[in-house]
Amino acid sequence: MIVHQREVIRINTSKNCIEYSTNDGRSWHHRANASSSMGNLQDLADNGKEILLTTTKGLFYSTNKGVSWHKRS
């Protein structure tokens, strides 16, 4: 779980998706599902202007709060 640009962002491991909260975790909203090319989501890190995501298939990054993800080579 991370705080990024006034949102709390987490991995929901039971649904293998990204969720976010704008009220300090009192309620959560769906943001993105993991694609089959991503594998299982494991960990998030705030890297300033981007979010990093480790998965069972590598390292991914997002520049739009986790809406879309791109594999880091």
Short mmCIF file of C-alpha atoms in Angstrom, two decimals:
data_model
loop_
_atom_site.label_atom_id
_atom_site.label_comp_id
_atom_site.label_asym_id
_atom_site.label_seq_id
_atom_site.Cartn_x
_atom_site.Cartn_y
_atom_site.Cartn_z
CA MET A 1 0.00 0.00 0.00
CA ILE A 2 1.28 3.47 -0.89
CA VAL A 3 0.19 7.08 -0.70
CA HIS A 4 0.56 8.74 -4.11
CA GLN A 5 -0.74 12.19 -5.08
CA ARG A 6 -3.31 12.36 -2.25
CA GLU A 7 -4.61 8.81 -2.84
CA VAL A 8 -3.98 5.59 -0.96
CA ILE A 9 -3.35 2.84 -3.52
CA ARG A 10 -3.27 -0.87 -2.74
CA ILE A 11 -3.20 -4.31 -4.30
CA ASN A 12 -6.27 -6.44 -3.66
CA THR A 13 -4.64 -9.88 -3.81
CA SER A 14 -7.93 -11.79 -3.72
CA LYS A 15 -9.05 -10.04 -6.94
CA ASN A 16 -5.53 -9.43 -8.36
CA CYS A 17 -6.36 -5.79 -9.00
CA ILE A 18 -5.39 -2.25 -8.02
CA GLU A 19 -7.72 -0.25 -5.78
CA TYR A 20 -7.59 3.33 -4.49
CA SER A 21 -9.06 5.42 -1.70
CA THR A 22 -9.49 9.17 -1.48
CA ASN A 23 -10.71 9.13 2.14
CA ASP A 24 -7.76 7.55 3.99
CA GLY A 25 -8.91 3.97 3.39
CA ARG A 26 -12.47 4.23 4.66
CA SER A 27 -13.75 3.09 1.25
CA TRP A 28 -12.01 1.55 -1.75
CA HIS A 29 -12.66 1.81 -5.49
CA HIS A 30 -11.50 -0.39 -8.34
CA ARG A 31 -8.80 1.13 -10.58
CA ALA A 32 -7.29 -1.63 -12.77
CA ASN A 33 -7.21 -5.39 -13.24
CA ALA A 34 -3.98 -7.24 -13.81
CA SER A 35 -3.66 -8.53 -17.35
CA SER A 36 -2.54 -12.10 -18.01
CA SER A 37 0.85 -10.76 -19.14
CA MET A 38 1.39 -9.24 -15.68
CA GLY A 39 0.87 -12.34 -13.56
CA ASN A 40 0.07 -11.96 -9.87
CA LEU A 41 0.52 -8.52 -8.35
CA GLN A 42 3.00 -8.44 -5.48
CA ASP A 43 4.17 -5.00 -4.31
CA LEU A 44 3.82 -1.26 -5.00
CA ALA A 45 6.33 1.58 -4.64
CA ASP A 46 5.99 5.33 -5.15
CA ASN A 47 8.79 6.53 -7.42
CA GLY A 48 7.83 10.21 -7.60
CA LYS A 49 6.10 10.78 -10.94
CA GLU A 50 5.39 7.08 -11.43
CA ILE A 51 4.24 4.05 -9.48
CA LEU A 52 6.26 0.85 -9.64
CA LEU A 53 4.61 -2.56 -9.42
CA THR A 54 6.37 -5.88 -8.96
CA THR A 55 4.56 -8.95 -10.22
CA THR A 56 5.32 -12.61 -10.82
CA LYS A 57 6.18 -11.62 -14.42
CA GLY A 58 8.42 -8.61 -13.83
CA LEU A 59 8.49 -4.91 -13.05
CA PHE A 60 5.80 -2.55 -14.35
CA TYR A 61 5.32 1.21 -14.08
CA SER A 62 2.38 3.61 -14.30
CA THR A 63 2.38 7.36 -14.85
CA ASN A 64 -1.40 7.74 -14.41
CA LYS A 65 -2.00 6.57 -10.82
CA GLY A 66 -2.24 2.91 -11.81
CA VAL A 67 -4.90 3.15 -14.52
CA SER A 68 -2.55 1.58 -17.09
CA TRP A 69 0.72 -0.32 -16.67
CA HIS A 70 3.78 -0.78 -18.87
CA LYS A 71 6.51 -3.38 -18.51
CA ARG A 72 9.91 -1.99 -17.58
CA SER A 73 12.65 -3.60 -19.66
#
